[in-house]
Amino acid sequence: MRIIVVGCGKIGKTIIANLIREKHEVVAIDSKPSIVAEVSNLFDVMAICGNGAEYDKLEKAEVNKADVFVAVTNSDELNMLACFAAKRMGAKHTVARIRNAGNNDDSLAFMRKQLELSVAINPEKRTARAIYNLLKLSSASKVETFGNHGFEMMEFTLRESSALDGLSLIDLKKKYNKTAFLVCAVGRDDKMFIPKGDFTLRAGDKVGLIMSEEDTTPVLKMLGIAQKQVRNVIVLGAGRTSYYLTEMLLKHRISVKIIERDKARCEEFSERFPRAEVVCGDGMSGDLLAEEGISEADALVALTGRDEENILISFYAMSQSVPKVVAKVNRGEQSALAEKLGLECIVSPQKTVADILVRYARALQMSVGSEMEKLYSLMNGNAEGLEFNVLPDFPFCDIPLKRLRFKPGILLAGILRGKEKIIPGGDDVIKSGDKVILIASDCIVYSLTEVIEGENE
């Protein structure tokens, strides 16, 4: 597909890298010559210097041939104008980053309709939701939801003291057979496994576990996975992500303390969130953190504008025995290093947006039988979680799963049928109208149909 990306900052470069990995033809536009030169050196793309909303630059990029036009500059207004112009000039689909906190869901829906946007993305709000999910499930290093919160997938590291250490998945199922759950992915020594029944869990494994949302708490309790309820949170940095996260936490009666250097931002947050405690000071100061009760906090979330600060303060919080620590880290190499050193909970707005764009581009290329709803990067990018709507022309409806041959590296992890949530077994079937969750490793999936090779004879 031909995809034009306007705005080549941190998010734009991450999007471009992911789209190139998916074999798309990419054209990049940015107003800064230094960034255009950097993009040209990093990627095999056509790079244009200029305003992405100007007619001559869009014409030079051949916007009339674009399958998807993406605007992710720092300006909401420029993104919306560029998408509007691109649509009028012939781009098939348009995607805009709209971050203004005042743009609530209703206003975003209105603007989408008026501007004929295919997708409007608020990276900070989506990142805040991901952090909230991590705080809600405090033992998890990552949480994703499928089927409108019908299923939850959580990743956690198996501790040496765990009763699951040394247990095969067959024995695990026999031992804990009262509640439906599925071990759907395991990371071990930089390798990724879609495990079968004879797979044995070991301490140090990163385990992906999927279950219905209402079963999450009983499953974790049954498996002996510690789950402490978060009641008070320290947030470092008063940026956009902090804004949305504070809103979510206060809504669920979780106390919030925000530490920020900038006095004007502190005043803004104090006015907007009277129930939150706002401290004007340097969050990198150990003395200040001690004074503000870091040792009594249930969680610390590092959301400053610098990856290095977020990583350092997160390790300091861990040294102070803070039960849950989450850091925003955008640079992939720093994220990987921090995780190897023991920082488990890392979020990235850039990666969030890139996942959305990759999913959307794949959805436009899909074959018959299904429609992609969600795509998540899982297990440090070594696997994907995908959600499909099953359409009436899906060729393998009503056939028992034990009779179907799935491609290697594919696991059918869940079926949502109305209000019924199914962890599938061999006798279950896929029906038209179902939502189906797949876990995929070492392959790119565009549709549900393509992962099934046929029926067993």
Short mmCIF file of N, CA, C and O in Angstrom, two decimals, residues 161-276:
data_model
loop_
_atom_site.label_atom_id
_atom_site.label_comp_id
_atom_site.label_asym_id
_atom_site.label_seq_id
_atom_site.Cartn_x
_atom_site.Cartn_y
_atom_site.Cartn_z
N SER A 161 9.51 -18.55 43.51
CA SER A 161 8.67 -19.07 44.58
C SER A 161 7.31 -19.55 44.09
O SER A 161 6.51 -20.10 44.86
N SER A 162 7.03 -19.38 42.79
CA SER A 162 5.71 -19.71 42.26
C SER A 162 5.47 -21.22 42.22
O SER A 162 6.36 -22.01 41.89
N ALA A 163 4.23 -21.59 42.53
CA ALA A 163 3.83 -23.00 42.44
C ALA A 163 3.76 -23.48 41.00
O ALA A 163 3.68 -24.69 40.74
N LEU A 164 3.79 -22.54 40.04
CA LEU A 164 3.72 -22.91 38.63
C LEU A 164 5.09 -23.32 38.08
O LEU A 164 5.17 -23.93 37.01
N ASP A 165 6.16 -22.98 38.78
CA ASP A 165 7.51 -23.31 38.33
C ASP A 165 7.66 -24.83 38.23
O ASP A 165 7.45 -25.57 39.20
N GLY A 166 8.02 -25.32 37.03
CA GLY A 166 8.21 -26.76 36.81
C GLY A 166 6.95 -27.51 36.44
O GLY A 166 6.98 -28.73 36.29
N LEU A 167 5.84 -26.79 36.26
CA LEU A 167 4.56 -27.42 35.95
C LEU A 167 4.33 -27.39 34.44
O LEU A 167 4.49 -26.35 33.79
N SER A 168 3.96 -28.55 33.86
CA SER A 168 3.60 -28.57 32.44
C SER A 168 2.20 -27.99 32.28
O SER A 168 1.41 -27.95 33.23
N LEU A 169 1.87 -27.54 31.07
CA LEU A 169 0.55 -26.94 30.84
C LEU A 169 -0.56 -27.97 30.98
O LEU A 169 -1.67 -27.63 31.41
N ILE A 170 -0.27 -29.22 30.67
CA ILE A 170 -1.28 -30.28 30.87
C ILE A 170 -1.58 -30.43 32.35
O ILE A 170 -2.74 -30.47 32.77
N ASP A 171 -0.51 -30.50 33.17
CA ASP A 171 -0.69 -30.63 34.62
C ASP A 171 -1.34 -29.38 35.21
O ASP A 171 -2.12 -29.46 36.16
N LEU A 172 -0.99 -28.22 34.64
CA LEU A 172 -1.59 -26.97 35.10
C LEU A 172 -3.10 -26.99 34.89
O LEU A 172 -3.87 -26.61 35.78
N LYS A 173 -3.52 -27.48 33.74
CA LYS A 173 -4.95 -27.53 33.44
C LYS A 173 -5.66 -28.54 34.35
O LYS A 173 -6.79 -28.31 34.79
N LYS A 174 -5.00 -29.66 34.62
CA LYS A 174 -5.60 -30.67 35.51
C LYS A 174 -5.72 -30.14 36.94
O LYS A 174 -6.72 -30.38 37.63
N LYS A 175 -4.69 -29.40 37.36
CA LYS A 175 -4.66 -28.92 38.74
C LYS A 175 -5.66 -27.80 38.97
O LYS A 175 -6.28 -27.70 40.03
N TYR A 176 -5.80 -26.93 37.96
CA TYR A 176 -6.69 -25.79 38.09
C TYR A 176 -7.76 -25.85 36.99
O TYR A 176 -7.71 -25.12 36.00
N ASN A 177 -8.70 -26.75 37.15
CA ASN A 177 -9.67 -27.00 36.07
C ASN A 177 -11.04 -26.37 36.33
O ASN A 177 -11.98 -26.60 35.57
N LYS A 178 -11.17 -25.60 37.40
CA LYS A 178 -12.49 -25.06 37.73
C LYS A 178 -12.79 -23.75 37.00
O LYS A 178 -13.94 -23.37 36.83
N THR A 179 -11.74 -23.02 36.58
CA THR A 179 -11.92 -21.73 35.93
C THR A 179 -11.21 -21.75 34.58
O THR A 179 -10.10 -22.27 34.47
N ALA A 180 -11.84 -21.17 33.56
CA ALA A 180 -11.29 -21.18 32.21
C ALA A 180 -10.22 -20.10 32.05
O ALA A 180 -10.48 -18.92 32.28
N PHE A 181 -9.01 -20.53 31.67
CA PHE A 181 -7.93 -19.62 31.34
C PHE A 181 -7.00 -20.34 30.39
O PHE A 181 -7.09 -21.56 30.21
N LEU A 182 -6.09 -19.60 29.77
CA LEU A 182 -5.19 -20.21 28.79
C LEU A 182 -3.83 -19.52 28.85
O LEU A 182 -3.75 -18.28 28.81
N VAL A 183 -2.77 -20.31 28.96
CA VAL A 183 -1.41 -19.79 28.78
C VAL A 183 -1.18 -19.73 27.28
O VAL A 183 -1.08 -20.76 26.62
N CYS A 184 -1.12 -18.52 26.75
CA CYS A 184 -1.12 -18.39 25.28
C CYS A 184 0.24 -18.01 24.69
O CYS A 184 0.42 -18.07 23.47
N ALA A 185 1.18 -17.60 25.53
CA ALA A 185 2.51 -17.24 25.02
C ALA A 185 3.50 -17.30 26.18
O ALA A 185 3.15 -16.98 27.32
N VAL A 186 4.74 -17.68 25.86
CA VAL A 186 5.80 -17.71 26.87
C VAL A 186 7.09 -17.18 26.25
O VAL A 186 7.49 -17.62 25.17
N GLY A 187 7.72 -16.21 26.93
CA GLY A 187 9.02 -15.71 26.51
C GLY A 187 10.09 -16.27 27.42
O GLY A 187 9.96 -16.22 28.65
N ARG A 188 11.15 -16.83 26.83
CA ARG A 188 12.23 -17.43 27.62
C ARG A 188 13.56 -17.24 26.90
O ARG A 188 13.71 -17.67 25.75
N ASP A 189 14.51 -16.61 27.57
CA ASP A 189 15.87 -16.44 27.01
C ASP A 189 15.83 -15.86 25.60
O ASP A 189 16.44 -16.39 24.66
N ASP A 190 15.09 -14.77 25.43
CA ASP A 190 14.99 -14.08 24.14
C ASP A 190 14.31 -14.92 23.06
O ASP A 190 14.39 -14.59 21.86
N LYS A 191 13.67 -16.03 23.45
CA LYS A 191 12.90 -16.84 22.51
C LYS A 191 11.42 -16.75 22.85
O LYS A 191 11.05 -16.54 24.00
N MET A 192 10.59 -16.94 21.84
CA MET A 192 9.15 -16.84 22.00
C MET A 192 8.50 -18.18 21.68
O MET A 192 8.83 -18.81 20.68
N PHE A 193 7.58 -18.62 22.54
CA PHE A 193 6.91 -19.90 22.34
C PHE A 193 5.40 -19.71 22.35
O PHE A 193 4.86 -18.99 23.19
N ILE A 194 4.72 -20.34 21.39
CA ILE A 194 3.27 -20.54 21.48
C ILE A 194 3.13 -21.96 22.04
O ILE A 194 3.25 -22.93 21.31
N PRO A 195 2.92 -22.10 23.35
CA PRO A 195 3.13 -23.40 24.00
C PRO A 195 2.02 -24.41 23.75
O PRO A 195 0.85 -24.06 23.60
N LYS A 196 2.42 -25.67 23.72
CA LYS A 196 1.47 -26.78 23.66
C LYS A 196 1.40 -27.45 25.03
O LYS A 196 2.08 -27.04 25.97
N GLY A 197 0.61 -28.49 25.14
CA GLY A 197 0.33 -29.10 26.44
C GLY A 197 1.54 -29.64 27.17
O GLY A 197 1.59 -29.65 28.40
N ASP A 198 2.57 -30.08 26.43
CA ASP A 198 3.73 -30.67 27.08
C ASP A 198 4.78 -29.62 27.48
O ASP A 198 5.84 -29.97 28.01
N PHE A 199 4.48 -28.36 27.24
CA PHE A 199 5.42 -27.28 27.58
C PHE A 199 5.47 -27.10 29.10
O PHE A 199 4.44 -27.05 29.76
N THR A 200 6.68 -27.01 29.66
CA THR A 200 6.86 -26.86 31.10
C THR A 200 7.32 -25.45 31.44
O THR A 200 8.29 -24.94 30.87
N LEU A 201 6.61 -24.81 32.37
CA LEU A 201 6.94 -23.45 32.80
C LEU A 201 8.16 -23.46 33.71
O LEU A 201 8.37 -24.40 34.47
N ARG A 202 8.96 -22.39 33.62
CA ARG A 202 10.13 -22.26 34.47
C ARG A 202 10.17 -20.87 35.10
O ARG A 202 9.67 -19.90 34.52
N ALA A 203 10.80 -20.76 36.26
CA ALA A 203 10.99 -19.45 36.89
C ALA A 203 11.77 -18.55 35.94
O ALA A 203 12.72 -18.99 35.28
N GLY A 204 11.36 -17.30 35.85
CA GLY A 204 12.00 -16.35 34.94
C GLY A 204 11.27 -16.20 33.63
O GLY A 204 11.52 -15.26 32.87
N ASP A 205 10.36 -17.14 33.31
CA ASP A 205 9.56 -17.04 32.08
C ASP A 205 8.67 -15.80 32.13
O ASP A 205 8.13 -15.45 33.18
N LYS A 206 8.51 -15.15 30.98
CA LYS A 206 7.46 -14.14 30.84
C LYS A 206 6.25 -14.86 30.26
O LYS A 206 6.32 -15.41 29.16
N VAL A 207 5.17 -14.88 31.00
CA VAL A 207 4.00 -15.68 30.65
C VAL A 207 2.84 -14.78 30.23
O VAL A 207 2.54 -13.78 30.89
N GLY A 208 2.21 -15.13 29.11
CA GLY A 208 0.99 -14.46 28.66
C GLY A 208 -0.21 -15.31 29.01
O GLY A 208 -0.29 -16.48 28.62
N LEU A 209 -1.14 -14.74 29.76
CA LEU A 209 -2.30 -15.46 30.27
C LEU A 209 -3.56 -14.76 29.82
O LEU A 209 -3.68 -13.53 29.95
N ILE A 210 -4.53 -15.49 29.25
CA ILE A 210 -5.77 -14.88 28.81
C ILE A 210 -6.95 -15.53 29.53
O ILE A 210 -6.97 -16.73 29.76
N MET A 211 -7.93 -14.71 29.90
CA MET A 211 -9.14 -15.18 30.59
C MET A 211 -10.21 -14.12 30.42
O MET A 211 -9.93 -13.00 30.00
N SER A 212 -11.46 -14.48 30.76
CA SER A 212 -12.52 -13.48 30.70
C SER A 212 -12.28 -12.45 31.80
O SER A 212 -11.68 -12.75 32.84
N GLU A 213 -12.74 -11.23 31.59
CA GLU A 213 -12.45 -10.15 32.52
C GLU A 213 -12.97 -10.44 33.92
O GLU A 213 -12.28 -10.21 34.92
N GLU A 214 -14.17 -11.03 34.02
CA GLU A 214 -14.73 -11.30 35.35
C GLU A 214 -14.00 -12.44 36.07
O GLU A 214 -14.09 -12.58 37.30
N ASP A 215 -13.26 -13.27 35.30
CA ASP A 215 -12.51 -14.37 35.92
C ASP A 215 -11.09 -13.97 36.31
O ASP A 215 -10.37 -14.77 36.92
N THR A 216 -10.67 -12.75 35.96
CA THR A 216 -9.27 -12.36 36.17
C THR A 216 -8.85 -12.49 37.62
O THR A 216 -7.85 -13.16 37.95
N THR A 217 -9.60 -11.88 38.53
CA THR A 217 -9.23 -11.92 39.95
C THR A 217 -9.22 -13.35 40.51
O THR A 217 -8.24 -13.77 41.13
N PRO A 218 -10.30 -14.16 40.29
CA PRO A 218 -10.26 -15.52 40.81
C PRO A 218 -9.16 -16.39 40.20
O PRO A 218 -8.56 -17.22 40.89
N VAL A 219 -8.85 -16.18 38.91
CA VAL A 219 -7.77 -16.97 38.28
C VAL A 219 -6.43 -16.62 38.91
O VAL A 219 -5.64 -17.51 39.25
N LEU A 220 -6.14 -15.33 39.08
CA LEU A 220 -4.86 -14.93 39.67
C LEU A 220 -4.74 -15.43 41.10
O LEU A 220 -3.67 -15.87 41.53
N LYS A 221 -5.84 -15.37 41.85
CA LYS A 221 -5.83 -15.86 43.23
C LYS A 221 -5.59 -17.36 43.25
O LYS A 221 -4.80 -17.87 44.05
N MET A 222 -6.25 -18.08 42.35
CA MET A 222 -6.11 -19.52 42.27
C MET A 222 -4.69 -19.94 41.91
O MET A 222 -4.15 -20.91 42.45
N LEU A 223 -4.05 -19.17 41.01
CA LEU A 223 -2.70 -19.50 40.56
C LEU A 223 -1.63 -18.99 41.53
O LEU A 223 -0.44 -19.21 41.30
N GLY A 224 -2.06 -18.29 42.58
CA GLY A 224 -1.11 -17.80 43.57
C GLY A 224 -0.30 -16.61 43.10
O GLY A 224 0.82 -16.38 43.56
N ILE A 225 -0.87 -15.85 42.15
CA ILE A 225 -0.17 -14.66 41.64
C ILE A 225 -0.60 -13.46 42.49
O ILE A 225 -1.77 -13.11 42.54
N ALA A 226 0.37 -12.85 43.17
CA ALA A 226 0.07 -11.76 44.13
C ALA A 226 -0.65 -10.62 43.42
O ALA A 226 -0.32 -10.24 42.31
N GLN A 227 -1.64 -10.07 44.09
CA GLN A 227 -2.46 -9.02 43.49
C GLN A 227 -2.85 -8.01 44.58
O GLN A 227 -3.83 -8.17 45.28
N LYS A 228 -2.05 -6.95 44.73
CA LYS A 228 -2.34 -5.93 45.73
C LYS A 228 -3.11 -4.79 45.09
O LYS A 228 -2.74 -4.30 44.01
N GLN A 229 -4.17 -4.35 45.73
CA GLN A 229 -4.97 -3.26 45.19
C GLN A 229 -4.24 -1.94 45.36
O GLN A 229 -3.75 -1.62 46.44
N VAL A 230 -4.14 -1.18 44.28
CA VAL A 230 -3.48 0.13 44.32
C VAL A 230 -4.47 1.17 44.83
O VAL A 230 -5.56 1.33 44.27
N ARG A 231 -4.07 1.90 45.88
CA ARG A 231 -4.95 2.92 46.47
C ARG A 231 -4.37 4.32 46.39
O ARG A 231 -5.11 5.30 46.43
N ASN A 232 -3.04 4.44 46.33
CA ASN A 232 -2.44 5.77 46.21
C ASN A 232 -1.26 5.71 45.25
O ASN A 232 -0.45 4.78 45.29
N VAL A 233 -1.18 6.71 44.38
CA VAL A 233 -0.22 6.71 43.27
C VAL A 233 0.52 8.05 43.25
O VAL A 233 -0.08 9.11 43.39
N ILE A 234 1.84 7.98 43.06
CA ILE A 234 2.64 9.17 42.79
C ILE A 234 2.91 9.23 41.29
O ILE A 234 3.38 8.25 40.70
N VAL A 235 2.61 10.36 40.68
CA VAL A 235 2.83 10.57 39.25
C VAL A 235 3.88 11.65 39.08
O VAL A 235 3.73 12.76 39.60
N LEU A 236 4.95 11.35 38.36
CA LEU A 236 5.99 12.34 38.09
C LEU A 236 5.77 12.93 36.70
O LEU A 236 5.74 12.20 35.71
N GLY A 237 5.60 14.25 36.64
CA GLY A 237 5.37 14.93 35.38
C GLY A 237 3.90 15.26 35.20
O GLY A 237 3.04 14.42 35.45
N ALA A 238 3.64 16.49 34.75
CA ALA A 238 2.25 16.94 34.57
C ALA A 238 2.00 17.24 33.10
O ALA A 238 1.59 18.35 32.72
N GLY A 239 2.23 16.24 32.27
CA GLY A 239 1.98 16.38 30.84
C GLY A 239 0.60 15.87 30.46
O GLY A 239 -0.26 15.65 31.30
N ARG A 240 0.41 15.64 29.16
CA ARG A 240 -0.91 15.22 28.66
C ARG A 240 -1.29 13.83 29.17
O ARG A 240 -2.42 13.59 29.55
N THR A 241 -0.33 12.90 29.16
CA THR A 241 -0.63 11.56 29.64
C THR A 241 -1.01 11.59 31.12
O THR A 241 -1.95 10.91 31.55
N SER A 242 -0.29 12.40 31.90
CA SER A 242 -0.61 12.55 33.33
C SER A 242 -2.02 13.10 33.52
O SER A 242 -2.73 12.71 34.45
N TYR A 243 -2.41 14.01 32.66
CA TYR A 243 -3.75 14.60 32.72
C TYR A 243 -4.82 13.51 32.63
O TYR A 243 -5.71 13.40 33.47
N TYR A 244 -4.71 12.69 31.60
CA TYR A 244 -5.71 11.64 31.39
C TYR A 244 -5.65 10.58 32.48
O TYR A 244 -6.68 10.09 32.95
N LEU A 245 -4.42 10.22 32.90
CA LEU A 245 -4.27 9.21 33.94
C LEU A 245 -4.87 9.69 35.26
O LEU A 245 -5.57 8.94 35.95
N THR A 246 -4.59 10.94 35.62
CA THR A 246 -5.15 11.50 36.86
C THR A 246 -6.67 11.47 36.82
O THR A 246 -7.33 11.11 37.81
N GLU A 247 -7.22 11.82 35.69
CA GLU A 247 -8.68 11.80 35.52
C GLU A 247 -9.24 10.40 35.77
O GLU A 247 -10.23 10.22 36.48
N MET A 248 -8.58 9.38 35.22
CA MET A 248 -9.04 8.00 35.37
C MET A 248 -8.90 7.52 36.81
O MET A 248 -9.79 6.88 37.36
N LEU A 249 -7.76 7.82 37.43
CA LEU A 249 -7.52 7.37 38.80
C LEU A 249 -8.49 7.99 39.79
O LEU A 249 -9.05 7.30 40.65
N LEU A 250 -8.71 9.29 39.68
CA LEU A 250 -9.64 9.96 40.58
C LEU A 250 -11.07 9.45 40.40
O LEU A 250 -11.82 9.32 41.37
N LYS A 251 -11.42 9.15 39.16
CA LYS A 251 -12.75 8.62 38.87
C LYS A 251 -12.98 7.30 39.60
O LYS A 251 -14.11 6.99 40.01
N HIS A 252 -11.92 6.52 39.79
CA HIS A 252 -12.02 5.22 40.46
C HIS A 252 -11.56 5.30 41.92
O HIS A 252 -11.15 4.31 42.51
N ARG A 253 -11.59 6.51 42.49
CA ARG A 253 -11.34 6.75 43.92
C ARG A 253 -9.94 6.32 44.36
O ARG A 253 -9.74 5.80 45.46
N ILE A 254 -8.98 6.51 43.47
CA ILE A 254 -7.58 6.26 43.81
C ILE A 254 -6.90 7.61 44.03
O ILE A 254 -6.99 8.50 43.19
N SER A 255 -6.24 7.78 45.17
CA SER A 255 -5.63 9.07 45.48
C SER A 255 -4.38 9.27 44.61
O SER A 255 -3.64 8.33 44.33
N VAL A 256 -4.16 10.53 44.21
CA VAL A 256 -3.08 10.85 43.27
C VAL A 256 -2.26 12.02 43.82
O VAL A 256 -2.81 13.03 44.27
N LYS A 257 -0.94 11.87 43.74
CA LYS A 257 -0.02 12.96 44.06
C LYS A 257 0.84 13.21 42.83
O LYS A 257 1.51 12.29 42.33
N ILE A 258 0.80 14.43 42.30
CA ILE A 258 1.54 14.77 41.08
C ILE A 258 2.71 15.65 41.44
O ILE A 258 2.55 16.65 42.16
N ILE A 259 3.91 15.30 40.98
CA ILE A 259 5.11 16.09 41.22
C ILE A 259 5.60 16.64 39.89
O ILE A 259 5.84 15.89 38.94
N GLU A 260 5.74 17.97 39.82
CA GLU A 260 6.08 18.64 38.56
C GLU A 260 6.97 19.85 38.86
O GLU A 260 6.75 20.58 39.81
N ARG A 261 8.00 20.06 38.00
CA ARG A 261 8.91 21.20 38.18
C ARG A 261 8.26 22.53 37.79
O ARG A 261 8.48 23.55 38.44
N ASP A 262 7.48 22.51 36.73
CA ASP A 262 6.95 23.75 36.15
C ASP A 262 5.79 24.30 36.98
O ASP A 262 4.77 23.62 37.16
N LYS A 263 5.95 25.53 37.47
CA LYS A 263 4.95 26.11 38.35
C LYS A 263 3.62 26.32 37.64
O LYS A 263 2.55 26.08 38.22
N ALA A 264 3.66 26.75 36.39
CA ALA A 264 2.42 27.01 35.65
C ALA A 264 1.62 25.73 35.46
O ALA A 264 0.39 25.74 35.59
N ARG A 265 2.31 24.64 35.18
CA ARG A 265 1.60 23.36 35.03
C ARG A 265 1.01 22.90 36.36
O ARG A 265 -0.09 22.35 36.41
N CYS A 266 1.75 23.13 37.43
CA CYS A 266 1.23 22.78 38.75
C CYS A 266 -0.06 23.53 39.04
O CYS A 266 -1.03 22.95 39.54
N GLU A 267 -0.07 24.81 38.73
CA GLU A 267 -1.27 25.61 38.96
C GLU A 267 -2.43 25.12 38.10
O GLU A 267 -3.57 25.05 38.55
N GLU A 268 -2.12 24.74 36.86
CA GLU A 268 -3.16 24.24 35.95
C GLU A 268 -3.76 22.94 36.49
O GLU A 268 -4.98 22.76 36.50
N PHE A 269 -2.91 22.03 36.95
CA PHE A 269 -3.40 20.75 37.48
C PHE A 269 -4.16 20.94 38.79
O PHE A 269 -5.16 20.26 39.04
N SER A 270 -3.68 21.85 39.62
CA SER A 270 -4.36 22.11 40.89
C SER A 270 -5.78 22.62 40.64
O SER A 270 -6.73 22.25 41.34
N GLU A 271 -5.92 23.47 39.65
CA GLU A 271 -7.23 24.02 39.33
C GLU A 271 -8.12 22.95 38.71
O GLU A 271 -9.31 22.87 39.02
N ARG A 272 -7.54 22.13 37.82
CA ARG A 272 -8.35 21.12 37.12
C ARG A 272 -8.70 19.95 38.02
O ARG A 272 -9.78 19.36 37.91
N PHE A 273 -7.79 19.57 38.95
CA PHE A 273 -8.00 18.40 39.79
C PHE A 273 -7.88 18.77 41.28
O PHE A 273 -6.85 18.49 41.92
N PRO A 274 -8.90 19.40 41.84
CA PRO A 274 -8.82 19.82 43.25
C PRO A 274 -8.68 18.66 44.22
O PRO A 274 -8.19 18.84 45.34
N ARG A 275 -9.08 17.45 43.82
CA ARG A 275 -8.97 16.29 44.71
C ARG A 275 -7.58 15.65 44.68
O ARG A 275 -7.27 14.79 45.50
N ALA A 276 -6.75 16.06 43.74
CA ALA A 276 -5.38 15.55 43.66
C ALA A 276 -4.45 16.48 44.43
O ALA A 276 -4.72 17.67 44.58
#
